[in-house]
PDB file of C-alpha atoms in Angstrom:
ATOM      1  CA  MET A   1     186.612-201.779  -7.175  1.00  0.00           C
ATOM      2  CA  ALA A   2     189.527-204.096  -6.934  1.00  0.00           C
ATOM      3  CA  SER A   3     191.373-205.897  -9.656  1.00  0.00           C
ATOM      4  CA  THR A   4     193.731-208.983  -9.136  1.00  0.00           C
ATOM      5  CA  ILE A   5     195.963-210.495 -11.733  1.00  0.00           C
ATOM      6  CA  LEU A   6     196.509-214.244 -11.355  1.00  0.00           C
ATOM      7  CA  GLU A   7     199.352-216.103 -13.017  1.00  0.00           C
ATOM      8  CA  ALA A   8     197.529-219.238 -14.345  1.00  0.00           C
ATOM      9  CA  PRO A   9     198.878-220.253 -17.623  1.00  0.00           C
ATOM     10  CA  ALA A  10     196.559-223.330 -18.029  1.00  0.00           C
ATOM     11  CA  VAL A  11     193.561-221.253 -17.291  1.00  0.00           C
ATOM     12  CA  ALA A  12     194.542-218.499 -19.286  1.00  0.00           C
ATOM     13  CA  ALA A  13     194.950-220.528 -22.221  1.00  0.00           C
ATOM     14  CA  ALA A  14     191.619-222.346 -22.085  1.00  0.00           C
ATOM     15  CA  ALA A  15     189.411-219.571 -20.583  1.00  0.00           C
ATOM     16  CA  GLY A  16     186.373-218.750 -23.068  1.00  0.00           C
ATOM     17  CA  PRO A  17     183.834-215.727 -22.985  1.00  0.00           C
ATOM     18  CA  LEU A  18     181.611-215.979 -19.961  1.00  0.00           C
ATOM     19  CA  GLN A  19     183.503-218.547 -18.266  1.00  0.00           C
ATOM     20  CA  PHE A  20     184.616-218.124 -14.626  1.00  0.00           C
ATOM     21  CA  VAL A  21     186.979-219.384 -11.874  1.00  0.00           C
ATOM     22  CA  GLN A  22     186.640-220.399  -8.182  1.00  0.00           C
ATOM     23  CA  VAL A  23     189.235-218.722  -5.995  1.00  0.00           C
ATOM     24  CA  ARG A  24     190.038-219.588  -2.405  1.00  0.00           C
ATOM     25  CA  PRO A  25     192.617-217.354  -1.113  1.00  0.00           C
ATOM     26  CA  GLY A  26     194.586-218.180   1.897  1.00  0.00           C
ATOM     27  CA  ALA A  27     194.055-221.985   1.341  1.00  0.00           C
ATOM     28  CA  ALA A  28     196.708-222.909   4.037  1.00  0.00           C
ATOM     29  CA  GLU A  29     195.067-220.758   6.632  1.00  0.00           C
ATOM     30  CA  ALA A  30     192.398-221.763   9.055  1.00  0.00           C
ATOM     31  CA  GLY A  31     188.987-219.649   9.340  1.00  0.00           C
ATOM     32  CA  ARG A  32     187.027-218.189   6.517  1.00  0.00           C
ATOM     33  CA  PRO A  33     186.610-218.407   3.920  1.00  0.00           C
ATOM     34  CA  TYR A  34     185.818-222.157   3.857  1.00  0.00           C
ATOM     35  CA  LEU A  35     184.775-222.445   0.122  1.00  0.00           C
ATOM     36  CA  GLY A  36     185.989-220.726  -3.080  1.00  0.00           C
ATOM     37  CA  ARG A  37     184.366-217.577  -4.327  1.00  0.00           C
ATOM     38  CA  PRO A  38     183.350-217.527  -8.186  1.00  0.00           C
ATOM     39  CA  PHE A  39     184.596-214.747 -10.121  1.00  0.00           C
ATOM     40  CA  SER A  40     183.970-213.913 -13.733  1.00  0.00           C
ATOM     41  CA  ILE A  41     187.158-213.654 -16.112  1.00  0.00           C
ATOM     42  CA  ALA A  42     187.286-210.307 -16.957  1.00  0.00           C
ATOM     43  CA  ASP A  43     190.407-210.821 -19.423  1.00  0.00           C
ATOM     44  CA  ALA A  44     192.708-213.691 -20.146  1.00  0.00           C
ATOM     45  CA  ASP A  45     195.878-213.648 -22.180  1.00  0.00           C
ATOM     46  CA  PRO A  46     197.290-216.949 -23.044  1.00  0.00           C
ATOM     47  CA  ASP A  47     200.620-215.241 -24.150  1.00  0.00           C
ATOM     48  CA  THR A  48     201.506-214.096 -20.733  1.00  0.00           C
ATOM     49  CA  GLY A  49     199.704-216.729 -18.891  1.00  0.00           C
ATOM     50  CA  ARG A  50     197.465-214.318 -16.806  1.00  0.00           C
ATOM     51  CA  ILE A  51     193.813-213.644 -16.105  1.00  0.00           C
ATOM     52  CA  VAL A  52     192.151-210.691 -14.367  1.00  0.00           C
ATOM     53  CA  LEU A  53     189.582-210.733 -11.947  1.00  0.00           C
ATOM     54  CA  VAL A  54     187.601-207.384 -11.181  1.00  0.00           C
ATOM     55  CA  TYR A  55     185.326-207.167  -8.386  1.00  0.00           C
ATOM     56  CA  ARG A  56     183.732-205.339  -5.447  1.00  0.00           C
ATOM     57  CA  VAL A  57     185.135-205.925  -1.949  1.00  0.00           C
ATOM     58  CA  VAL A  58     181.832-206.962   0.028  1.00  0.00           C
ATOM     59  CA  GLY A  59     183.011-209.592   2.600  1.00  0.00           C
ATOM     60  CA  PRO A  60     185.895-211.523   4.156  1.00  0.00           C
ATOM     61  CA  GLY A  61     186.654-213.406   0.961  1.00  0.00           C
ATOM     62  CA  THR A  62     186.828-210.716  -1.376  1.00  0.00           C
ATOM     63  CA  ALA A  63     188.799-208.466   1.303  1.00  0.00           C
ATOM     64  CA  GLN A  64     191.302-211.189   1.862  1.00  0.00           C
ATOM     65  CA  LEU A  65     191.795-211.630  -2.111  1.00  0.00           C
ATOM     66  CA  ALA A  66     192.210-207.817  -2.441  1.00  0.00           C
ATOM     67  CA  GLY A  67     194.525-207.634   0.322  1.00  0.00           C
ATOM     68  CA  LEU A  68     197.171-210.432  -0.967  1.00  0.00           C
ATOM     69  CA  ALA A  69     200.546-209.338  -1.778  1.00  0.00           C
ATOM     70  CA  PRO A  70     202.188-210.294  -5.229  1.00  0.00           C
ATOM     71  CA  GLY A  71     203.579-213.985  -5.319  1.00  0.00           C
ATOM     72  CA  THR A  72     200.865-215.276  -3.001  1.00  0.00           C
ATOM     73  CA  ALA A  73     199.474-218.764  -3.895  1.00  0.00           C
ATOM     74  CA  VAL A  74     196.013-219.223  -4.176  1.00  0.00           C
ATOM     75  CA  ALA A  75     193.643-222.232  -4.773  1.00  0.00           C
ATOM     76  CA  LEU A  76     192.156-221.912  -8.266  1.00  0.00           C
ATOM     77  CA  LEU A  77     189.703-223.910 -10.141  1.00  0.00           C
ATOM     78  CA  GLY A  78     188.825-223.216 -13.774  1.00  0.00           C
ATOM     79  CA  PRO A  79     187.840-222.177 -16.197  1.00  0.00           C
ATOM     80  CA  LEU A  80     184.259-223.296 -15.290  1.00  0.00           C
ATOM     81  CA  GLY A  81     181.020-222.878 -17.183  1.00  0.00           C
ATOM     82  CA  ARG A  82     179.880-223.051 -20.705  1.00  0.00           C
ATOM     83  CA  PRO A  83     182.026-220.799 -23.069  1.00  0.00           C
ATOM     84  CA  ALA A  84     179.901-218.624 -25.160  1.00  0.00           C
ATOM     85  CA  PRO A  85     180.949-218.490 -29.058  1.00  0.00           C
ATOM     86  CA  VAL A  86     182.412-215.166 -30.043  1.00  0.00           C
ATOM     87  CA  ARG A  87     180.669-215.509 -33.611  1.00  0.00           C
ATOM     88  CA  ALA A  88     177.196-216.465 -34.344  1.00  0.00           C
ATOM     89  CA  ALA A  89     176.706-219.658 -36.688  1.00  0.00           C
ATOM     90  CA  GLY A  90     176.043-218.662 -40.339  1.00  0.00           C
ATOM     91  CA  ASP A  91     177.576-216.130 -42.901  1.00  0.00           C
ATOM     92  CA  GLY A  92     179.031-212.973 -41.844  1.00  0.00           C
ATOM     93  CA  PRO A  93     179.731-211.342 -38.422  1.00  0.00           C
ATOM     94  CA  ALA A  94     176.248-210.833 -36.668  1.00  0.00           C
ATOM     95  CA  PRO A  95     176.168-207.716 -34.585  1.00  0.00           C
ATOM     96  CA  LEU A  96     176.812-208.224 -30.782  1.00  0.00           C
ATOM     97  CA  TRP A  97     174.990-206.283 -28.277  1.00  0.00           C
ATOM     98  CA  LEU A  98     175.766-206.546 -24.576  1.00  0.00           C
ATOM     99  CA  ALA A  99     173.715-205.156 -21.759  1.00  0.00           C
ATOM    100  CA  ALA A 100     174.357-205.242 -18.101  1.00  0.00           C
ATOM    101  CA  LEU A 101     173.185-203.607 -14.842  1.00  0.00           C
ATOM    102  CA  GLY A 102     176.005-202.477 -12.672  1.00  0.00           C
ATOM    103  CA  TRP A 103     178.779-204.809 -11.687  1.00  0.00           C
ATOM    104  CA  GLN A 104     177.305-207.864 -13.671  1.00  0.00           C
ATOM    105  CA  ALA A 105     179.063-205.961 -16.682  1.00  0.00           C
ATOM    106  CA  VAL A 106     182.385-207.799 -15.594  1.00  0.00           C
ATOM    107  CA  ALA A 107     181.037-210.976 -16.845  1.00  0.00           C
ATOM    108  CA  LEU A 108     180.610-209.717 -20.311  1.00  0.00           C
ATOM    109  CA  ARG A 109     183.931-208.169 -20.870  1.00  0.00           C
ATOM    110  CA  LEU A 110     185.981-211.113 -22.088  1.00  0.00           C
ATOM    111  CA  LEU A 111     183.094-211.790 -24.672  1.00  0.00           C
ATOM    112  CA  ALA A 112     183.367-208.211 -25.736  1.00  0.00           C
ATOM    113  CA  ALA A 113     187.232-208.340 -26.176  1.00  0.00           C
ATOM    114  CA  ARG A 114     187.310-211.551 -27.980  1.00  0.00           C
ATOM    115  CA  ALA A 115     184.564-210.314 -30.446  1.00  0.00           C
ATOM    116  CA  VAL A 116     186.270-206.826 -31.126  1.00  0.00           C
ATOM    117  CA  ALA A 117     189.419-208.739 -31.782  1.00  0.00           C
ATOM    118  CA  ALA A 118     187.667-211.114 -34.241  1.00  0.00           C
ATOM    119  CA  GLY A 119     186.048-208.068 -35.990  1.00  0.00           C
ATOM    120  CA  VAL A 120     182.643-208.444 -34.679  1.00  0.00           C
ATOM    121  CA  PRO A 121     180.425-205.234 -34.524  1.00  0.00           C
ATOM    122  CA  VAL A 122     180.179-204.723 -30.594  1.00  0.00           C
ATOM    123  CA  THR A 123     177.730-202.370 -29.068  1.00  0.00           C
ATOM    124  CA  VAL A 124     177.522-202.117 -25.042  1.00  0.00           C
ATOM    125  CA  LEU A 125     174.476-200.793 -22.946  1.00  0.00           C
ATOM    126  CA  LEU A 126     175.713-200.317 -19.339  1.00  0.00           C
ATOM    127  CA  ALA A 127     173.211-199.421 -16.907  1.00  0.00           C
ATOM    128  CA  ALA A 128     174.984-197.635 -13.917  1.00  0.00           C
ATOM    129  CA  GLU A 129     174.885-194.362 -12.157  1.00  0.00           C
ATOM    130  CA  GLY A 130     177.489-192.386  -9.957  1.00  0.00           C
ATOM    131  CA  ASP A 131     180.863-193.768  -9.028  1.00  0.00           C
ATOM    132  CA  ASP A 132     179.727-197.216 -10.372  1.00  0.00           C
ATOM    133  CA  ALA A 133     179.238-195.664 -13.858  1.00  0.00           C
ATOM    134  CA  ALA A 134     182.737-193.948 -13.849  1.00  0.00           C
ATOM    135  CA  ALA A 135     184.435-197.017 -12.681  1.00  0.00           C
ATOM    136  CA  LEU A 136     182.702-199.452 -15.087  1.00  0.00           C
ATOM    137  CA  ALA A 137     183.120-197.063 -18.026  1.00  0.00           C
ATOM    138  CA  ASP A 138     186.725-196.964 -17.358  1.00  0.00           C
ATOM    139  CA  LEU A 139     186.933-201.000 -17.373  1.00  0.00           C
ATOM    140  CA  TRP A 140     185.644-201.015 -21.073  1.00  0.00           C
ATOM    141  CA  SER A 141     187.714-197.777 -22.015  1.00  0.00           C
ATOM    142  CA  THR A 142     190.427-199.921 -23.967  1.00  0.00           C
ATOM    143  CA  LEU A 143     187.669-201.765 -25.970  1.00  0.00           C
ATOM    144  CA  LEU A 144     185.176-199.539 -27.155  1.00  0.00           C
ATOM    145  CA  PRO A 145     184.822-195.671 -27.559  1.00  0.00           C
ATOM    146  CA  ARG A 146     182.136-193.902 -25.059  1.00  0.00           C
ATOM    147  CA  ALA A 147     179.471-192.827 -26.953  1.00  0.00           C
ATOM    148  CA  PRO A 148     178.646-188.662 -26.676  1.00  0.00           C
ATOM    149  CA  ALA A 149     175.616-187.723 -25.091  1.00  0.00           C
ATOM    150  CA  ALA A 150     172.532-186.508 -26.687  1.00  0.00           C
ATOM    151  CA  GLY A 151     173.125-182.889 -27.601  1.00  0.00           C
ATOM    152  CA  ALA A 152     176.982-182.909 -26.753  1.00  0.00           C
ATOM    153  CA  GLY A 153     179.231-180.266 -28.170  1.00  0.00           C
ATOM    154  CA  ALA A 154     181.547-180.903 -30.828  1.00  0.00           C
ATOM    155  CA  ALA A 155     184.373-182.087 -28.360  1.00  0.00           C
ATOM    156  CA  GLY A 156     181.819-184.826 -27.360  1.00  0.00           C
ATOM    157  CA  ALA A 157     182.779-184.265 -23.780  1.00  0.00           C
ATOM    158  CA  ALA A 158     179.736-184.839 -22.119  1.00  0.00           C
ATOM    159  CA  ALA A 159     179.122-188.341 -20.771  1.00  0.00           C
ATOM    160  CA  ALA A 160     176.186-190.525 -22.072  1.00  0.00           C
ATOM    161  CA  GLY A 161     173.581-190.955 -19.293  1.00  0.00           C
ATOM    162  CA  GLU A 162     174.355-187.679 -17.460  1.00  0.00           C
ATOM    163  CA  GLU A 163     171.291-186.283 -15.350  1.00  0.00           C
ATOM    164  CA  GLY A 164     168.962-184.185 -17.612  1.00  0.00           C
ATOM    165  CA  VAL A 165     170.412-186.029 -20.882  1.00  0.00           C
ATOM    166  CA  ARG A 166     168.631-189.005 -22.449  1.00  0.00           C
ATOM    167  CA  ALA A 167     171.402-191.325 -23.979  1.00  0.00           C
ATOM    168  CA  ALA A 168     170.799-193.309 -27.034  1.00  0.00           C
ATOM    169  CA  PRO A 169     172.343-196.358 -27.913  1.00  0.00           C
ATOM    170  CA  VAL A 170     175.177-195.756 -30.445  1.00  0.00           C
ATOM    171  CA  PRO A 171     176.202-198.999 -32.647  1.00  0.00           C
ATOM    172  CA  GLY A 172     179.795-199.825 -31.932  1.00  0.00           C
ATOM    173  CA  HIS A 173     180.180-197.832 -28.838  1.00  0.00           C
ATOM    174  CA  LEU A 174     179.903-198.171 -25.079  1.00  0.00           C
ATOM    175  CA  THR A 175     176.548-196.192 -23.837  1.00  0.00           C
ATOM    176  CA  VAL A 176     176.310-195.742 -20.060  1.00  0.00           C
ATOM    177  CA  LEU A 177     172.939-194.540 -19.033  1.00  0.00           C
ATOM    178  CA  PRO A 178     170.719-194.822 -15.809  1.00  0.00           C
ATOM    179  CA  PRO A 179     169.096-198.168 -15.247  1.00  0.00           C
ATOM    180  CA  ARG A 180     165.509-196.641 -15.745  1.00  0.00           C
ATOM    181  CA  GLN A 181     166.480-195.990 -19.495  1.00  0.00           C
ATOM    182  CA  VAL A 182     168.249-198.959 -20.556  1.00  0.00           C
ATOM    183  CA  LEU A 183     165.298-201.399 -21.118  1.00  0.00           C
ATOM    184  CA  SER A 184     163.272-199.031 -23.328  1.00  0.00           C
ATOM    185  CA  LEU A 185     166.112-198.268 -25.508  1.00  0.00           C
ATOM    186  CA  LEU A 186     167.083-202.039 -25.756  1.00  0.00           C
ATOM    187  CA  ALA A 187     163.639-202.841 -26.966  1.00  0.00           C
ATOM    188  CA  SER A 188     163.805-199.925 -29.392  1.00  0.00           C
ATOM    189  CA  ALA A 189     167.299-201.041 -30.815  1.00  0.00           C
ATOM    190  CA  PHE A 190     165.901-204.053 -32.274  1.00  0.00           C
ATOM    191  CA  GLY A 191     162.735-202.642 -34.019  1.00  0.00           C
ATOM    192  CA  ASP A 192     159.064-203.876 -34.090  1.00  0.00           C
ATOM    193  CA  ARG A 193     157.994-207.190 -32.527  1.00  0.00           C
ATOM    194  CA  ALA A 194     157.857-209.745 -35.478  1.00  0.00           C
ATOM    195  CA  GLY A 195     157.101-212.985 -33.662  1.00  0.00           C
ATOM    196  CA  ALA A 196     160.682-214.138 -33.723  1.00  0.00           C
ATOM    197  CA  THR A 197     162.182-216.242 -31.104  1.00  0.00           C
ATOM    198  CA  GLY A 198     165.586-216.385 -29.674  1.00  0.00           C
ATOM    199  CA  ALA A 199     167.721-219.247 -30.918  1.00  0.00           C
ATOM    200  CA  ALA A 200     169.126-221.800 -28.224  1.00  0.00           C
ATOM    201  CA  GLY A 201     172.989-221.679 -27.543  1.00  0.00           C
ATOM    202  CA  SER A 202     175.237-224.571 -28.225  1.00  0.00           C
ATOM    203  CA  SER A 203     175.257-227.507 -26.002  1.00  0.00           C
ATOM    204  CA  GLY A 204     178.860-227.904 -25.377  1.00  0.00           C
ATOM    205  CA  VAL A 205     180.006-227.852 -21.706  1.00  0.00           C
ATOM    206  CA  GLY A 206     183.653-226.469 -20.896  1.00  0.00           C
ATOM    207  CA  CYS A 207     184.904-227.364 -17.516  1.00  0.00           C
ATOM    208  CA  GLY A 208     188.620-227.228 -16.538  1.00  0.00           C
ATOM    209  CA  THR A 209     190.552-229.627 -14.031  1.00  0.00           C
ATOM    210  CA  GLY A 210     191.815-227.094 -12.039  1.00  0.00           C
ATOM    211  CA  ALA A 211     195.381-225.283 -11.862  1.00  0.00           C
ATOM    212  CA  PRO A 212     197.458-223.669  -9.387  1.00  0.00           C
ATOM    213  CA  GLY A 213     197.140-219.864  -9.307  1.00  0.00           C
ATOM    214  CA  ARG A 214     199.368-217.176  -8.179  1.00  0.00           C
ATOM    215  CA  ILE A 215     198.884-213.479  -7.502  1.00  0.00           C
ATOM    216  CA  ALA A 216     200.937-211.585  -9.961  1.00  0.00           C
ATOM    217  CA  ALA A 217     199.377-208.114  -8.955  1.00  0.00           C
ATOM    218  CA  VAL A 218     196.748-206.087  -7.052  1.00  0.00           C
ATOM    219  CA  VAL A 219     196.196-203.161  -9.198  1.00  0.00           C
ATOM    220  CA  PRO A 220     193.502-200.295  -9.886  1.00  0.00           C
ATOM    221  CA  ALA A 221     190.787-201.983 -12.044  1.00  0.00           C
ATOM    222  CA  ASP A 222     191.627-200.224 -15.129  1.00  0.00           C
ATOM    223  CA  GLY A 223     195.476-200.872 -14.648  1.00  0.00           C
ATOM    224  CA  GLY A 224     195.312-204.782 -15.154  1.00  0.00           C
ATOM    225  CA  LEU A 225     193.453-205.088 -18.217  1.00  0.00           C
ATOM    226  CA  ALA A 226     195.326-205.517 -21.686  1.00  0.00           C
ATOM    227  CA  ALA A 227     194.491-202.870 -24.163  1.00  0.00           C
ATOM    228  CA  GLY A 228     195.430-204.912 -27.020  1.00  0.00           C
ATOM    229  CA  ASP A 229     196.942-203.439 -30.303  1.00  0.00           C
ATOM    230  CA  ASP A 230     194.886-200.413 -30.056  1.00  0.00           C
ATOM    231  CA  PRO A 231     195.229-198.665 -26.774  1.00  0.00           C
ATOM    232  CA  ARG A 232     193.114-195.591 -28.016  1.00  0.00           C
ATOM    233  CA  VAL A 233     195.850-193.110 -27.295  1.00  0.00           C
ATOM    234  CA  GLY A 234     195.293-190.656 -30.044  1.00  0.00           C
ATOM    235  CA  GLY A 235     193.343-192.896 -32.193  1.00  0.00           C
ATOM    236  CA  SER A 236     190.201-192.366 -33.936  1.00  0.00           C
ATOM    237  CA  GLY A 237     187.967-194.016 -31.421  1.00  0.00           C
ATOM    238  CA  ALA A 238     186.638-196.601 -33.641  1.00  0.00           C
ATOM    239  CA  ALA A 239     186.725-200.215 -32.602  1.00  0.00           C
ATOM    240  CA  PRO A 240     189.690-202.298 -34.022  1.00  0.00           C
ATOM    241  CA  GLY A 241     188.994-203.770 -37.255  1.00  0.00           C
ATOM    242  CA  THR A 242     186.159-201.191 -38.031  1.00  0.00           C
ATOM    243  CA  THR A 243     186.041-197.675 -39.613  1.00  0.00           C
ATOM    244  CA  GLY A 244     183.413-196.294 -37.453  1.00  0.00           C
ATOM    245  CA  PRO A 245     179.866-197.335 -35.763  1.00  0.00           C
ATOM    246  CA  ALA A 246     178.124-200.330 -37.070  1.00  0.00           C
ATOM    247  CA  PRO A 247     175.170-200.017 -39.017  1.00  0.00           C
ATOM    248  CA  PRO A 248     171.807-200.482 -36.906  1.00  0.00           C
ATOM    249  CA  PRO A 249     170.898-204.289 -35.998  1.00  0.00           C
ATOM    250  CA  GLY A 250     168.053-205.775 -38.125  1.00  0.00           C
ATOM    251  CA  SER A 251     169.023-203.922 -41.248  1.00  0.00           C
ATOM    252  CA  ALA A 252     167.652-205.443 -44.492  1.00  0.00           C
ATOM    253  CA  GLY A 253     169.763-208.221 -45.585  1.00  0.00           C
ATOM    254  CA  GLY A 254     171.927-208.123 -42.521  1.00  0.00           C
ATOM    255  CA  PRO A 255     172.852-210.853 -40.306  1.00  0.00           C
ATOM    256  CA  ARG A 256     170.477-211.184 -37.253  1.00  0.00           C
ATOM    257  CA  PRO A 257     171.928-209.659 -33.782  1.00  0.00           C
ATOM    258  CA  ARG A 258     172.916-211.301 -30.681  1.00  0.00           C
ATOM    259  CA  LEU A 259     172.229-210.003 -27.429  1.00  0.00           C
ATOM    260  CA  PHE A 260     173.828-211.084 -24.223  1.00  0.00           C
ATOM    261  CA  ALA A 261     172.431-209.523 -20.997  1.00  0.00           C
ATOM    262  CA  ALA A 262     173.943-209.733 -17.392  1.00  0.00           C
ATOM    263  CA  GLY A 263     172.224-208.807 -14.092  1.00  0.00           C
ATOM    264  CA  PRO A 264     169.983-209.581 -11.129  1.00  0.00           C
ATOM    265  CA  PRO A 265     166.892-211.649 -12.071  1.00  0.00           C
ATOM    266  CA  PRO A 266     164.440-208.593 -11.979  1.00  0.00           C
ATOM    267  CA  PHE A 267     166.601-206.952 -14.560  1.00  0.00           C
ATOM    268  CA  LEU A 268     166.761-210.016 -16.660  1.00  0.00           C
ATOM    269  CA  ARG A 269     163.163-210.659 -16.569  1.00  0.00           C
ATOM    270  CA  GLN A 270     162.662-207.206 -17.880  1.00  0.00           C
ATOM    271  CA  VAL A 271     165.080-207.917 -20.631  1.00  0.00           C
ATOM    272  CA  GLN A 272     163.152-211.216 -21.453  1.00  0.00           C
ATOM    273  CA  ARG A 273     159.906-208.825 -21.962  1.00  0.00           C
ATOM    274  CA  ALA A 274     161.894-206.185 -23.975  1.00  0.00           C
ATOM    275  CA  VAL A 275     163.304-208.562 -26.598  1.00  0.00           C
ATOM    276  CA  ASP A 276     160.147-211.147 -26.760  1.00  0.00           C
ATOM    277  CA  GLY A 277     159.260-211.404 -30.345  1.00  0.00           C
ATOM    278  CA  ARG A 278     161.851-209.004 -31.705  1.00  0.00           C
ATOM    279  CA  PRO A 279     164.485-209.980 -34.427  1.00  0.00           C
ATOM    280  CA  VAL A 280     167.347-210.802 -31.919  1.00  0.00           C
ATOM    281  CA  ASP A 281     168.864-213.887 -30.589  1.00  0.00           C
ATOM    282  CA  ALA A 282     168.931-212.948 -26.833  1.00  0.00           C
ATOM    283  CA  PHE A 283     170.793-214.844 -24.248  1.00  0.00           C
ATOM    284  CA  LEU A 284     170.795-214.199 -20.614  1.00  0.00           C
ATOM    285  CA  VAL A 285     173.776-214.700 -17.896  1.00  0.00           C
ATOM    286  CA  VAL A 286     172.318-216.131 -14.821  1.00  0.00           C
ATOM    287  CA  ASP A 287     174.156-216.252 -11.666  1.00  0.00           C
ATOM    288  CA  ALA A 288     173.382-218.299  -8.529  1.00  0.00           C
ATOM    289  CA  TYR A 289     174.941-219.560  -5.436  1.00  0.00           C
ATOM    290  CA  MET A 290     177.931-221.747  -6.730  1.00  0.00           C
ATOM    291  CA  PRO A 291     179.677-223.462  -3.554  1.00  0.00           C
ATOM    292  CA  CYS A 292     181.616-225.884  -5.840  1.00  0.00           C
ATOM    293  CA  GLY A 293     181.390-224.536  -9.245  1.00  0.00           C
ATOM    294  CA  TYR A 294     181.675-227.565 -11.339  1.00  0.00           C
ATOM    295  CA  GLY A 295     178.075-229.310 -10.665  1.00  0.00           C
ATOM    296  CA  ALA A 296     178.384-231.567  -7.836  1.00  0.00           C
ATOM    297  CA  CYS A 297     176.503-229.778  -5.109  1.00  0.00           C
ATOM    298  CA  LEU A 298     173.338-228.901  -7.107  1.00  0.00           C
ATOM    299  CA  ALA A 299     172.976-225.583  -5.196  1.00  0.00           C
ATOM    300  CA  CYS A 300     172.902-223.442  -8.496  1.00  0.00           C
ATOM    301  CA  ALA A 301     170.004-225.381 -10.177  1.00  0.00           C
ATOM    302  CA  VAL A 302     168.085-223.101 -12.386  1.00  0.00           C
ATOM    303  CA  PRO A 303     164.528-224.011 -13.982  1.00  0.00           C
ATOM    304  CA  VAL A 304     164.628-223.940 -17.860  1.00  0.00           C
ATOM    305  CA  ARG A 305     161.752-224.778 -20.396  1.00  0.00           C
ATOM    306  CA  GLY A 306     161.943-227.705 -22.689  1.00  0.00           C
ATOM    307  CA  GLY A 307     160.645-231.079 -23.530  1.00  0.00           C
ATOM    308  CA  GLY A 308     157.111-229.934 -22.852  1.00  0.00           C
ATOM    309  CA  GLY A 309     157.804-228.962 -19.339  1.00  0.00           C
ATOM    310  CA  THR A 310     160.301-227.351 -16.817  1.00  0.00           C
ATOM    311  CA  ARG A 311     163.655-229.133 -15.723  1.00  0.00           C
ATOM    312  CA  TYR A 312     166.501-227.864 -13.643  1.00  0.00           C
ATOM    313  CA  VAL A 313     170.152-227.677 -14.797  1.00  0.00           C
ATOM    314  CA  ARG A 314     173.209-226.572 -13.148  1.00  0.00           C
ATOM    315  CA  ALA A 315     174.143-222.830 -13.845  1.00  0.00           C
ATOM    316  CA  CYS A 316     177.718-223.742 -13.400  1.00  0.00           C
ATOM    317  CA  ARG A 317     177.858-226.425 -15.904  1.00  0.00           C
ATOM    318  CA  GLU A 318     175.111-225.977 -18.410  1.00  0.00           C
ATOM    319  CA  GLY A 319     175.148-222.190 -17.925  1.00  0.00           C
ATOM    320  CA  ARG A 320     175.834-219.495 -17.002  1.00  0.00           C
ATOM    321  CA  TRP A 321     174.263-218.317 -19.920  1.00  0.00           C
ATOM    322  CA  PHE A 322     170.710-219.485 -21.490  1.00  0.00           C
ATOM    323  CA  ALA A 323     168.568-218.567 -24.215  1.00  0.00           C
ATOM    324  CA  ALA A 324     166.109-215.732 -23.105  1.00  0.00           C
ATOM    325  CA  GLY A 325     163.043-217.781 -23.964  1.00  0.00           C
ATOM    326  CA  GLU A 326     164.398-220.873 -22.135  1.00  0.00           C
ATOM    327  CA  VAL A 327     165.318-219.849 -18.563  1.00  0.00           C
ATOM    328  CA  VAL A 328     162.684-219.405 -15.873  1.00  0.00           C
ATOM    329  CA  LEU A 329     163.358-216.400 -13.731  1.00  0.00           C
TER     330      LEU A 329
END
C-alpha cells in the first residue's frame, strides 16, 4: 500500500465525498503513462491545501507516482464526479453504513471522515483478509474504533474477522471480516424485507476545472491521514461527537439509514440482492475505465434504469455512485 500527499489547495477546498482526481505523474516526460490515472480522494484538508491518495502499486502509472520525490510537480485534474451528501435529507442524522470489499474501501473514507465530523453515526463493514485486512484497518483507525471479535476477552484484543470467529457488525465501529461473511451480516443489519425501495441520490454534478498539483510527501498509508481533533490516543474509542455505539438502524421512530457500498461488480450485485426490499437507502459506488475523467470520451458509460427503460450515463460525471435499484450491473 502506498500513500501520496498532494499540495493542491483548489482541489482540497472543493473536494467532496466519493469524488476523485485524475493524476498524471511525469507529465513532461516521454513514454507511459500517456493518460492520467483516476484515484479516490482518501482525505482532503482545505486548511493545509492537501489531499491524500491511497493506492496499491499495480502498474507503471502507480509505480511512478509512488516513486516521486517531494516537490515534484504532477498534472492533476479534479475534483471529479458527483459529491455525496454527508447527511440525508430530513430531520436528524440518519445512520450511515459503509460496506466495501478490499481496496475499494479507500473510495468511502472521505465520506466517513466528513460524516464523523458532522456527528452522523457511522458504521463500517470491511471485507478483507490477511495483510489487506491489517493495512485497511489501519487506514480507518483514526476515524472509528475497531469492533472486538465475538467472544473476545475483556481487553478486546482479538480482531474482528479472525479465523474461527464470526464477527458481527457493531454500530458506530469498524468491523473487519472475511468476504464470505459480509453480505449475510449486511442483510441482517437492516431487518426483514418490507417492500421498501432505495431513494435516488441528488442530481447535482460536481466537476472541477483542474488545478496544478505538487507532491508534498510519499509516506506509509496510515501516516498521511489527518486524525482530526480526536487522534484516539488514550481516548475512549467512541467516535467524535458520540458517547458510544449508535443504536441499531431501523429502530422504531429512528431515521432511515443510508448505505454506501464499494467493490467490484459481483460484490455490488450481491449487495443489491442483500438490501432489496429492506428499510435502507442503498447506493453503490461504480468504477469504470475512465480515460478522461470528465465525460468527454464516454468510455465509462454505465446502464441505469429509468423512464420506462434502460439508458446509459457516465460514471465519471453522473456517478460514481448510484441508487442500488437504479444501476444495472
